[in-house]
XYZ file of C-alpha atoms in Angstrom:
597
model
C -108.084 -49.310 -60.076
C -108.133 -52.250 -62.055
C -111.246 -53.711 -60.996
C -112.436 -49.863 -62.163
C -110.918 -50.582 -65.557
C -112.929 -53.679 -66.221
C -116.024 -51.835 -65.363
C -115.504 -49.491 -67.930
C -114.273 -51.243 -70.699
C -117.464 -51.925 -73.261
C -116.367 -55.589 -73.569
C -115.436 -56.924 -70.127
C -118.148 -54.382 -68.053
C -121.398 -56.822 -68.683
C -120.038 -60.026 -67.896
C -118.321 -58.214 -64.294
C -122.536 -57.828 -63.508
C -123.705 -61.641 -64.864
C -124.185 -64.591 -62.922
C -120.844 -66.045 -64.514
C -122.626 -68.015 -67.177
C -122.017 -66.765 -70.748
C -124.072 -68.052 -73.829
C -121.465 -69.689 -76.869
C -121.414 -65.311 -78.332
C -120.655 -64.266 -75.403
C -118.134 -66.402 -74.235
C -116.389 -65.774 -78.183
C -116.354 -62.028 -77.538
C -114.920 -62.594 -73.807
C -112.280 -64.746 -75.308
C -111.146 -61.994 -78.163
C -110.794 -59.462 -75.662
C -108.398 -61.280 -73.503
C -106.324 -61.182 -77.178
C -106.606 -57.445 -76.706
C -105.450 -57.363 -73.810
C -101.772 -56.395 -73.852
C -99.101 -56.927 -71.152
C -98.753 -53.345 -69.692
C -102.025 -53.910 -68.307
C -101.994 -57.373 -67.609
C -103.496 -56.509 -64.492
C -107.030 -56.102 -65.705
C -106.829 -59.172 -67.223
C -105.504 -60.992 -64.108
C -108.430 -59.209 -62.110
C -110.860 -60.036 -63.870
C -109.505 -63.955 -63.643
C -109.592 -63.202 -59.554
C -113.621 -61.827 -59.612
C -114.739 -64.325 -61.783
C -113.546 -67.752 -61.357
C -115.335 -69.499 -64.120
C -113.363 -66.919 -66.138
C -109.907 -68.246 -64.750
C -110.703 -71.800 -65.131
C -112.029 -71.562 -69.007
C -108.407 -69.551 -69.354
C -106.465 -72.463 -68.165
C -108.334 -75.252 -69.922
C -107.334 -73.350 -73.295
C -103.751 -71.936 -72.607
C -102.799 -75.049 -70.796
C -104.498 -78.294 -71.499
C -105.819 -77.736 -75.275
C -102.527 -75.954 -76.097
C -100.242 -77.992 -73.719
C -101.245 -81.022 -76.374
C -101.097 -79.387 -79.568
C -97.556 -78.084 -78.137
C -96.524 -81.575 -77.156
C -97.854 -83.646 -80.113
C -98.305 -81.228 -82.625
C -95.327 -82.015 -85.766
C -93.568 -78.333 -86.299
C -95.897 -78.110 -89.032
C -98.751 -78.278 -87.142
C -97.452 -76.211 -84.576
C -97.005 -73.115 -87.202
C -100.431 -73.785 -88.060
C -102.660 -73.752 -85.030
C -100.494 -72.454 -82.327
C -101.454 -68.794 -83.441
C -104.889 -69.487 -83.957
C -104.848 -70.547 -80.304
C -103.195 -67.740 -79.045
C -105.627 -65.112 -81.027
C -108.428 -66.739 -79.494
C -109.829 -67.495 -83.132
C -110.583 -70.988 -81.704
C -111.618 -71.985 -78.098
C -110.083 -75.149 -77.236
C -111.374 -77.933 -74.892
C -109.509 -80.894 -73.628
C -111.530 -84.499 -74.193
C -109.282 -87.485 -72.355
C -111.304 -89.742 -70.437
C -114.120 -91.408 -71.158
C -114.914 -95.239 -69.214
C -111.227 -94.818 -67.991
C -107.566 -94.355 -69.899
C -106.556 -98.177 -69.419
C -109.826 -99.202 -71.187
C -110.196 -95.895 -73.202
C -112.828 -96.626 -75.857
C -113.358 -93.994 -78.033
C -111.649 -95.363 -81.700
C -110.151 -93.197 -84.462
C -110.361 -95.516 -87.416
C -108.196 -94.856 -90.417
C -109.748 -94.658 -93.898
C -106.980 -95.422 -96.542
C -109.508 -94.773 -99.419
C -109.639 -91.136 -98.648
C -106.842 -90.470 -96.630
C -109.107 -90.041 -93.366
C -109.527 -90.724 -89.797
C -113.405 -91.781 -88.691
C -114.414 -91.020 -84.971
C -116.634 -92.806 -83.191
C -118.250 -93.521 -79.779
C -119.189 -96.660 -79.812
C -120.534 -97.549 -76.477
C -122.550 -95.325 -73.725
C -119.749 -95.399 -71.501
C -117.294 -94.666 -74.678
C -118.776 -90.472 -73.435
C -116.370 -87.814 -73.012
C -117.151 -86.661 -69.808
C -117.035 -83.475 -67.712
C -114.904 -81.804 -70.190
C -114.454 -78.426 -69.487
C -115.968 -75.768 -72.390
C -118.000 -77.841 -74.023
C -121.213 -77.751 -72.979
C -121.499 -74.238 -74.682
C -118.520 -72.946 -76.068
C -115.686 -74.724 -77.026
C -115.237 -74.832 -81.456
C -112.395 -77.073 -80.827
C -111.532 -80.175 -78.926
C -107.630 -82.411 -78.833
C -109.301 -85.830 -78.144
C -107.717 -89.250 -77.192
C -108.516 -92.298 -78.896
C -107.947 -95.724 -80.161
C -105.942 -95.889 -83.179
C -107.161 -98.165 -85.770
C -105.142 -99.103 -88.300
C -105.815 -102.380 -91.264
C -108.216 -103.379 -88.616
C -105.620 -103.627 -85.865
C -105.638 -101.215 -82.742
C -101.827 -99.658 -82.932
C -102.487 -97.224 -79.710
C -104.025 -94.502 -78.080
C -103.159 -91.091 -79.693
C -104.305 -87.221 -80.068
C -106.503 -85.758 -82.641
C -107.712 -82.342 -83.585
C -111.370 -82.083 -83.467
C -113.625 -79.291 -84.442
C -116.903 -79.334 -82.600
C -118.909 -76.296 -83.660
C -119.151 -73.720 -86.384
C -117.031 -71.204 -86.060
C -119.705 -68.287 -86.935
C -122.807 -70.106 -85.685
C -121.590 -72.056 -82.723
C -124.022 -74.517 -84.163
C -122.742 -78.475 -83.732
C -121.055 -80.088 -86.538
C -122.572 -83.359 -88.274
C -121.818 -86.197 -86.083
C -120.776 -84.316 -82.801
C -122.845 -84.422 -80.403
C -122.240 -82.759 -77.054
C -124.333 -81.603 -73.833
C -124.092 -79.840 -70.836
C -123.496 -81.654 -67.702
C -126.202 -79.041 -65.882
C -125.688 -77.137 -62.313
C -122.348 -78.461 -60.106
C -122.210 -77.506 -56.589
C -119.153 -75.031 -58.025
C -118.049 -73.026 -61.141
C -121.202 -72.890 -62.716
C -119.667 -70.806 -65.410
C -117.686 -73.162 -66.639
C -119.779 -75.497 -69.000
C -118.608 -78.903 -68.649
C -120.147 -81.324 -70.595
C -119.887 -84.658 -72.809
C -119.163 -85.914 -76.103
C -120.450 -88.278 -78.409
C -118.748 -89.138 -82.267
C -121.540 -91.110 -84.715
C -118.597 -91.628 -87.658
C -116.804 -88.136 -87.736
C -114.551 -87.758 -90.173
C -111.190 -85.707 -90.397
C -108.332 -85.512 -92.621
C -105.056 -87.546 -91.352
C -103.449 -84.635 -90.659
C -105.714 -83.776 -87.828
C -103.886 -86.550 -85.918
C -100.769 -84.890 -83.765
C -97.748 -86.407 -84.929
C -94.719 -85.432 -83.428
C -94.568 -89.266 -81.377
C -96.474 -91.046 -83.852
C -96.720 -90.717 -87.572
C -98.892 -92.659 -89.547
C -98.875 -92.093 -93.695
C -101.321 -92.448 -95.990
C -100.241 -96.245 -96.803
C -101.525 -96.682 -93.597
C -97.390 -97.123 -92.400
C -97.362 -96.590 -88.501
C -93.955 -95.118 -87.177
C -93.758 -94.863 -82.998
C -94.529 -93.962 -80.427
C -91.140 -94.608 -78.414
C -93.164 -95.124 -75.145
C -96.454 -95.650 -74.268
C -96.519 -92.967 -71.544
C -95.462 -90.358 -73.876
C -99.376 -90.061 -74.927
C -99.872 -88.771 -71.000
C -97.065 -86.371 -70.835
C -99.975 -83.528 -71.377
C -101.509 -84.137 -67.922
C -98.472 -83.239 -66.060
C -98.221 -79.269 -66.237
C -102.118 -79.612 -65.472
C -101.510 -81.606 -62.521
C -99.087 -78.657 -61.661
C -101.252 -76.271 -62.345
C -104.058 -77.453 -60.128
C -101.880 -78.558 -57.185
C -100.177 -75.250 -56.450
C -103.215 -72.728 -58.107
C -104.690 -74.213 -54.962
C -101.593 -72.103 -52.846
C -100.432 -68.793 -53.957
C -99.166 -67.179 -57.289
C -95.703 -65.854 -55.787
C -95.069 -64.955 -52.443
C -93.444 -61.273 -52.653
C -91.254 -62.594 -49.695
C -88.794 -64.000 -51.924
C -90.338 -63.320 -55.432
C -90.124 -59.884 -56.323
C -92.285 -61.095 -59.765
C -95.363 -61.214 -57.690
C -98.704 -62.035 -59.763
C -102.016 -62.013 -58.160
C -103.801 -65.215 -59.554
C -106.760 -66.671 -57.763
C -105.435 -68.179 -54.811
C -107.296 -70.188 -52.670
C -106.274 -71.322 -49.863
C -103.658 -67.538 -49.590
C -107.055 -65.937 -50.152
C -109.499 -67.899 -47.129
C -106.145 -67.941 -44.809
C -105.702 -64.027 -45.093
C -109.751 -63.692 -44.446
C -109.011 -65.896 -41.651
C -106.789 -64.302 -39.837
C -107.842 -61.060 -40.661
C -111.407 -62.194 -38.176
C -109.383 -63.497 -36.003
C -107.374 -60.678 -34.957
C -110.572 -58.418 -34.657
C -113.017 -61.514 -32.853
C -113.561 -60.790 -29.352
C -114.007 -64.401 -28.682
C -110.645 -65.357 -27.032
C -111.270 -68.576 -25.530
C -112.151 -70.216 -29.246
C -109.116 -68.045 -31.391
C -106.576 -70.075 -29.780
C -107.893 -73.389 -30.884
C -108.307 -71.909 -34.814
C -104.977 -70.000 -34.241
C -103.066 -73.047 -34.259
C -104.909 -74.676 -36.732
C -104.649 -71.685 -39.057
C -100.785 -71.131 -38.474
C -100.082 -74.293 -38.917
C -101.985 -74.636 -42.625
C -99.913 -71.001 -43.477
C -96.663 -72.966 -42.941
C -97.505 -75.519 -44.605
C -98.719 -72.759 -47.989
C -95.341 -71.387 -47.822
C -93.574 -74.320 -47.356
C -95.181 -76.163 -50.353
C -94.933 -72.336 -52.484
C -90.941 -72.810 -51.846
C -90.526 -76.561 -52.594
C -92.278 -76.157 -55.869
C -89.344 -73.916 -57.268
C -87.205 -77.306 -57.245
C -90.188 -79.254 -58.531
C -91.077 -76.997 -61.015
C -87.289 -77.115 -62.183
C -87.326 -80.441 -62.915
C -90.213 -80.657 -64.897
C -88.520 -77.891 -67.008
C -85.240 -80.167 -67.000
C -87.219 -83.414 -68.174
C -89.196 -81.248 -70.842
C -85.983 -79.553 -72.420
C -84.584 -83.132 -72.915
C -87.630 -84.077 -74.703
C -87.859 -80.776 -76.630
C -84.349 -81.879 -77.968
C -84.746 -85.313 -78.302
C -87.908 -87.327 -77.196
C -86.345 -90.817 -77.841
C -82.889 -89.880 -75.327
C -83.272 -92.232 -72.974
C -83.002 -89.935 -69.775
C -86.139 -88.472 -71.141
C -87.749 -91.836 -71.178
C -86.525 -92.742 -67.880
C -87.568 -89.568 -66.171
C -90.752 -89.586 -67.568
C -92.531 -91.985 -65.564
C -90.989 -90.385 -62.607
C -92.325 -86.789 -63.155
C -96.019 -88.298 -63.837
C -95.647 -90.007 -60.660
C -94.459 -86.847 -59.101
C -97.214 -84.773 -60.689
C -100.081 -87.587 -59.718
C -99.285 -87.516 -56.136
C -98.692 -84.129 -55.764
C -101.942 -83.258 -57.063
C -103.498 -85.686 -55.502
C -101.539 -84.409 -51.836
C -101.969 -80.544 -52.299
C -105.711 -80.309 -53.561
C -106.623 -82.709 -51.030
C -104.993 -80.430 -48.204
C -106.174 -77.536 -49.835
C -109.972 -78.742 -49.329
C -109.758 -79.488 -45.822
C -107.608 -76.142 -45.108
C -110.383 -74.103 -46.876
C -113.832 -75.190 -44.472
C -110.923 -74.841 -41.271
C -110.880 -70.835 -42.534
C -114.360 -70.702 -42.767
C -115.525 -72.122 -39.406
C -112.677 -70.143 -37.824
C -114.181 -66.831 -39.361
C -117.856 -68.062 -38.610
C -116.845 -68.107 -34.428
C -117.901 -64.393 -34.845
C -121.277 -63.406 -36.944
C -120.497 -59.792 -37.841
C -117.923 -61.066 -40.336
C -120.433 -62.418 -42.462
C -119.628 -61.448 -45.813
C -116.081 -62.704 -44.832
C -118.255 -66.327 -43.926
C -119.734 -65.756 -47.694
C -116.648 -65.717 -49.898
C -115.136 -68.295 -48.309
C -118.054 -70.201 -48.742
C -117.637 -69.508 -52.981
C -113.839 -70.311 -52.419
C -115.402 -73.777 -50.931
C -117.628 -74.832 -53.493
C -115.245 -73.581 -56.458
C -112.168 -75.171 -55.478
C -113.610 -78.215 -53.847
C -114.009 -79.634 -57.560
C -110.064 -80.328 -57.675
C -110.301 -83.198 -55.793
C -111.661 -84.932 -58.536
C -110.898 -82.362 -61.493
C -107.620 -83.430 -63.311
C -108.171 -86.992 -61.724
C -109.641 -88.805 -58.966
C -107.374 -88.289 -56.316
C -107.452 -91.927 -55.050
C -106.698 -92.470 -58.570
C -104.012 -90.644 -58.894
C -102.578 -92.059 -55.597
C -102.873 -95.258 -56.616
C -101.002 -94.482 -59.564
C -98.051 -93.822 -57.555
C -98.553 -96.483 -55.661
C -98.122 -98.505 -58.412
C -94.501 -96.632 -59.371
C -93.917 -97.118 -55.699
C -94.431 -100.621 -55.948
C -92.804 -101.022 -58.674
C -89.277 -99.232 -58.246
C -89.287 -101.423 -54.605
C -89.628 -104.239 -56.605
C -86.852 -103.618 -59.035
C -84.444 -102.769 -55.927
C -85.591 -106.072 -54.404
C -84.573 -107.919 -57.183
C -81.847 -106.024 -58.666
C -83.219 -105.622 -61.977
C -83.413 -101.952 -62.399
C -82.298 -98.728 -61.153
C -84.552 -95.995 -59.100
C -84.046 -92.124 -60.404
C -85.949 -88.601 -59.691
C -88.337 -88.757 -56.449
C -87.488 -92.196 -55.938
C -83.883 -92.252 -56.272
C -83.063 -92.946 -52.374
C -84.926 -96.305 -52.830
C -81.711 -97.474 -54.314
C -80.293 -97.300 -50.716
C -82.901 -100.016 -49.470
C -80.685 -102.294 -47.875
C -78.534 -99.334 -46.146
C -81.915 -97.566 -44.525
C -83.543 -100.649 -43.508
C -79.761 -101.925 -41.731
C -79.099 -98.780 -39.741
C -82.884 -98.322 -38.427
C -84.720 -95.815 -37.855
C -83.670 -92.123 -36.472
C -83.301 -91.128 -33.317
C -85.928 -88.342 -32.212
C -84.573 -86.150 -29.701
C -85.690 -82.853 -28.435
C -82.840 -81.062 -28.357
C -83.268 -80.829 -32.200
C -82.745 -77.144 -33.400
C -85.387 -76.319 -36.577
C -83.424 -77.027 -39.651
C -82.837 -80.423 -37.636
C -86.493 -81.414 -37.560
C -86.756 -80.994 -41.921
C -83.733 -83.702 -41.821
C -84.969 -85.983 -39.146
C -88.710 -85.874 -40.788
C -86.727 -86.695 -44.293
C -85.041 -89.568 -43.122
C -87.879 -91.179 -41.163
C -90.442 -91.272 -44.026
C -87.706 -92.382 -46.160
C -87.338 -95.294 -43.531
C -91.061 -95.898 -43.532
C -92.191 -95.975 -47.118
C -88.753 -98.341 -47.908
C -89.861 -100.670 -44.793
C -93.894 -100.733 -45.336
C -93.545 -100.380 -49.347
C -90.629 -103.759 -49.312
C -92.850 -105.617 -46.572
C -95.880 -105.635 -49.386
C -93.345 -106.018 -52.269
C -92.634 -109.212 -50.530
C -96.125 -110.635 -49.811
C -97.310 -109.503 -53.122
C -99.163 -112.094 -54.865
C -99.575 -113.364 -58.355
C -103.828 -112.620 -58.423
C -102.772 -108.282 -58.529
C -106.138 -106.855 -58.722
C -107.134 -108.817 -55.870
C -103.653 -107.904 -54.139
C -104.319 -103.971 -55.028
C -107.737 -103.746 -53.746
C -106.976 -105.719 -50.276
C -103.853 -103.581 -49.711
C -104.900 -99.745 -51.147
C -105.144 -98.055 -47.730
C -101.618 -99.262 -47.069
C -100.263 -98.228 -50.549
C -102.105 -94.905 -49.896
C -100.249 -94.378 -46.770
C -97.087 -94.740 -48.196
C -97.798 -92.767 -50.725
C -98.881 -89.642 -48.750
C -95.471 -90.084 -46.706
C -93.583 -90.348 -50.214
C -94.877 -87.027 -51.198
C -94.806 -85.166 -47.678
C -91.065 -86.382 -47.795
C -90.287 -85.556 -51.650
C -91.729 -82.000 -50.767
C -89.688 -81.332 -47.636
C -86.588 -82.142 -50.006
C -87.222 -79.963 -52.651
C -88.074 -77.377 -49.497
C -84.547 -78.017 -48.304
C -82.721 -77.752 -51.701
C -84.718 -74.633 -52.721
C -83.716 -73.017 -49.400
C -80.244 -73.432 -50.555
C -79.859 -73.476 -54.296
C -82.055 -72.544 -56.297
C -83.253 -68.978 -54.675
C -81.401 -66.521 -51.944
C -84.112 -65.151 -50.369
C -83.453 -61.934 -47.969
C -81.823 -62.435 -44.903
C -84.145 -61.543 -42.812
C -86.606 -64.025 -43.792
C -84.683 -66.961 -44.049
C -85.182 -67.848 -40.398
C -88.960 -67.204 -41.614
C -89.400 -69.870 -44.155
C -86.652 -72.643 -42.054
C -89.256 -71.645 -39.198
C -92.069 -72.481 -41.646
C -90.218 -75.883 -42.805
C -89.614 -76.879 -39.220
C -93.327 -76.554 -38.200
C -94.615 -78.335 -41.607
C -92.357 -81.028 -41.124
C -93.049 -81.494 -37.847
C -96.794 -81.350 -38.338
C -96.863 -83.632 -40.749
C -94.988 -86.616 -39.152
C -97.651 -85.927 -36.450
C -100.551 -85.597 -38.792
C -99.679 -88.379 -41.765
C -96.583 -90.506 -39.931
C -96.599 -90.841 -36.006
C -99.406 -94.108 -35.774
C -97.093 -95.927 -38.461
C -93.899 -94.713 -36.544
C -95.824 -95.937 -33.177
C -96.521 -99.009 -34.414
C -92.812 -99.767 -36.208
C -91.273 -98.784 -32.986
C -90.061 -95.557 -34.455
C -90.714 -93.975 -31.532
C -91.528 -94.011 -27.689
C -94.693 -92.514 -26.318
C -92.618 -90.230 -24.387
C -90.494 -89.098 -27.722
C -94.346 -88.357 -29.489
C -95.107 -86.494 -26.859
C -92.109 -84.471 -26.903
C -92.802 -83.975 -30.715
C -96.534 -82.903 -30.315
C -95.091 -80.221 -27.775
C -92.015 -78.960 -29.774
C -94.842 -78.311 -32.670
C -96.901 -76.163 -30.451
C -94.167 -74.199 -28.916
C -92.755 -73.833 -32.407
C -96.518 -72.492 -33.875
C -96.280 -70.611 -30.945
C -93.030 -68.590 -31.869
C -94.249 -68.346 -35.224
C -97.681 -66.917 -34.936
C -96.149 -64.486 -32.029
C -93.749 -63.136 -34.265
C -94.293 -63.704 -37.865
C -97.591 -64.627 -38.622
C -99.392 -61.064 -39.427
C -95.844 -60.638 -42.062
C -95.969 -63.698 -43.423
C -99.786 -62.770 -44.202
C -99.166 -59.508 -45.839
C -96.341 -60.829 -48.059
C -99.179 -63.393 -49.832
C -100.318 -59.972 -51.563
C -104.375 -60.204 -51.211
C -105.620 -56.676 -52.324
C -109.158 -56.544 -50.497
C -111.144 -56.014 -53.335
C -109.806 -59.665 -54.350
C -110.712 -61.132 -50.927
C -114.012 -59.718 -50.742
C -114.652 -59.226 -54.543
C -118.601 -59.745 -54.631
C -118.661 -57.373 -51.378
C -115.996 -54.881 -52.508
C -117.385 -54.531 -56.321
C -120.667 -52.616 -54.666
C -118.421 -50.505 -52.998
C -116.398 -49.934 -55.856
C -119.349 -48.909 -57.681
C -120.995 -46.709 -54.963
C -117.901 -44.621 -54.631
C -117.874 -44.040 -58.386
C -121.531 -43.391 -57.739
C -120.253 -40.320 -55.752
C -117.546 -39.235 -57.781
């Protein structure tokens, strides 16, 4: 029905039939009609985000990244000012961070105390804003980061409000110079492209100033921290991690949204083959694999309620009061949090998504099935390095790692949020490792994973605390793939925690499915210390050979109950209409029945 509605409608109809690239008038009148489109039929608005991706993805770079910033940064004056605007849709907002790399950001804002101005500039090749979604073709607005120059002295990076393009014309403004980046294996409809500044000029005031204030005598007042200028790539490091999962799962959320899903959308194609492939002898091999990934979607969709919790905790405090220092001292915690999750969750979701598409390509009749996967492959496969590199972002909490280990070592500071049981150092590393034993009931295995990878990343993260050397580029770049290690077990045991706290605070889901999702937990937990942790448990003496063993079996008998009896429910409860899962497929049928009628 909805899909119906956006055929009709004069506005949405044209772009349902193009090859999801818009010129700079199309994409404006695309944009207005979403600021039509009113919340009793939301749905139409959210289908048309699930048959067009390029559509979804140009949604979040506006609503969350280029307002995110002006929300964040913006003084309450500001705020009044462009926050409608944004919301309208009279602008389309972009989001230009990077350029050679934030430490050695070089893009400079220069301030003009003669007229009051900021001038922008660019002024090195590798100074480019690059891969920035919108504005190859359609963003009229950018927030870009810069170098703040003040009296000839560089007083920090901050945000700035930069209009690209002519509101009427879409033409380029004097001194902005932008390009498309050209064809991307994915999401051609989104037009990412680059940015160069030859001496722009903007009032003061288009600087954000609700951490840093600088007056017209050229009088600089903040930031508190440093890392306050980042705080804007946290929800979007939330966003892409669990976009790449499931909206809601109606199982325990009876506010269920259907938002383009990956990884729910390729696992319900999946098994949906699967269960109608005559080809026996290979479904048992995918059937594993395949269970085990859907545990491990519904385990992550039920940890994030805790996560997402407290990110809204830490962003209260510094709606309140920015300089409180819990604020501060959470902050670098939940940017940690956000890096590696990102970093954890896209990853997974790219090597889950080519599992469902081999497993659905055993059997050639599903073919069209084969196809959209195949689109879900090359469009999502782009958050592995969208939103940050996701080595980068690992090493960046490897570096937080590093550093709360350190502090612990030498008693000069105090761990909090994810990292909090690193204050216990001396305690975990004294009693040893757990004891593995198979008599362990499911619930059991979530507490024994927990307390193992806390053992691990404490033992192998103090071990290269200690042999940590005073050359630390050199140190970082001999040691990465051990950092990276523990950094994967830090998250994979920060997730099953907020897994086990959600279970029992912050939701009550229905009876009946509770032994569902602690089923789910069991097998994800389990998995993973097999997947990410046993060779680093092998080799720390952990565990016997004959204790692994017993671990790799308990995981397949587990799978085993699950896919017998809960696998085809757990399925239906992610929500995928088929006109979603199939939508290039299902649209011609949509249309041919209409034909008829």
């Amino acid at each position: 029905m909805a899909f119906q509605t956006i055929k009709r409608d004069p506005v949405l109809s044209p772009f349902a039939n193009s090859s999801d690239t818009y010129s700079y008038h199309d994409s404006r009148k695309l944009y207005e009609s979403n600021a039509l489109i009113h919340s009793h039929i939301i749905l139409v608005k959210l289908t048309y985000a699930e048959c067009c991706y390029s559509y979804n993805m140009r949604l979040g770079v506006h609503e969350i990244l280029f307002r995110t910033t002006i929300n964040v940064f913006g003084s309450e004056e500001q705020k009044r000012y462009w926050l409608p605007k944004v919301d309208q849709f009279q602008v389309l907002g972009s989001f230009a961070m990077t350029d050679s790399s934030l430490r050695d950001l070089e893009t400079t804002a220069t301030f003009d105390k003669s007229n009051d101005t900021f001038v922008l500039n660019s002024p090195t090749l590798t100074s480019t804003k690059w891969w920035i979604g919108l504005v190859g073709q359609s963003a009229t607005h950018t927030v870009i980061l810069a170098q703040t120059i003040v009296n000839e002295e560089n007083v920090g990076l901050n945000w700035f409000l930069l209009q690209l393009r002519d509101l009427e014309t879409g033409k380029l403004l004097p001194g902005v110079v932008c390009g498309d980046v050209g064809p991307k294996a994915g999401r051609d409809g989104l037009d990412n492209g680059w940015i160069q500044l030859q001496n722009v000029v903007i009032p003061r005031m288009s600087m954000l100033m609700s951490m840093c204030q600088i007056d017209s005598d050229g009088n600089v007042t903040g930031p508190i921290h440093p890392a306050l200028m980042y705080a804007t790539l946290i929800p979007e490091r939330f966003t892409l991690a669990f976009s790449s999962l499931v909206s809601a799962l109606s199982i325990y959320d009876q506010n269920f949204k259907p938002y383009k899903v990956p990884v729910g959308q390729a696992l319900t194609i999946a098994f949906d083959c699967l269960n109608c492939s005559a080809y026996s002898d290979k479904k048992q091999i995918y059937t594993f694999q395949l269970s085990t990934a859907l545990c491990c979607l519904v385990s992550l969709k039920v940890a994030e309620k805790n996560v997402m919790s407290y990110w809204n905790h830490i962003q209260i405090l510094g709606s309140v009061d920015p300089t409180a220092d819990e604020y501060i001292d959470l902050l670098p915690d939940i940017h940690a949090v956000s890096a590696g999750l990102k970093a954890y969750i896209t990853a997974w979701a790219a090597d889950s998504l080519p599992l469902c598409q081999q497993a659905v390509g055993i059997d050639a009749k599903y073919g069209a099935a084969f196809g959209t996967i195949s689109r879900l492959v090359g469009d999502f496969g782009v958050l592995t390095t969208g939103g940050g590199d996701n080595y980068t972002l690992l090493e960046q909490l490897s570096r937080s790692i590093f550093a709360n280990l350190k502090s612990v070592i030498k008693k000069s500071g105090t761990c909090v949020g994810s990292m909090q049981y690193m204050n216990k150092l001396e305690i975990i590393l004294s009693a040893g490792p757990p004891e593995y034993r198979g008599t362990f009931d499911n619930s059991e295995h979530v507490d024994y994973a927990i307390h193992l990878i806390e053992y691990l990343v404490v033992l192998r993260g103090s071990q290269l605390v200690k042999i940590a050397n005073d050359i630390r580029k050199e140190f970082w770049k001999e040691k990465m793939v051990e950092f990276n290690v523990i950094s994967v077990l830090h998250v994979v045991g920060y997730v099953l925690k907020e897994f086990r706290e959600s279970l029992s605070s912050k939701f009550v889901p229905k009876s009946e499915i509770l032994p569902v999702l602690n089923l789910c937990g069991s097998i994800y937990a389990v998995n993973s210390l097999v997947v990410c942790a046993l060779s680093v448990a092998l080799e720390e003496d952990c565990l016997t050979s004959i204790q692994a063993r017993s671990l790799k079996f308990r995981l397949r008998n587990m799978v085993d109950e699950f896919h017998t009896h809960f696998s085809r429910e757990t399925i239906k409860a992610l929500g995928h209409p088929e006109f979603v899962l199939y939508p290039k497929e299902k649209a011609e049928d949509v249309l041919k029945v209409q034909a008829m009628l």
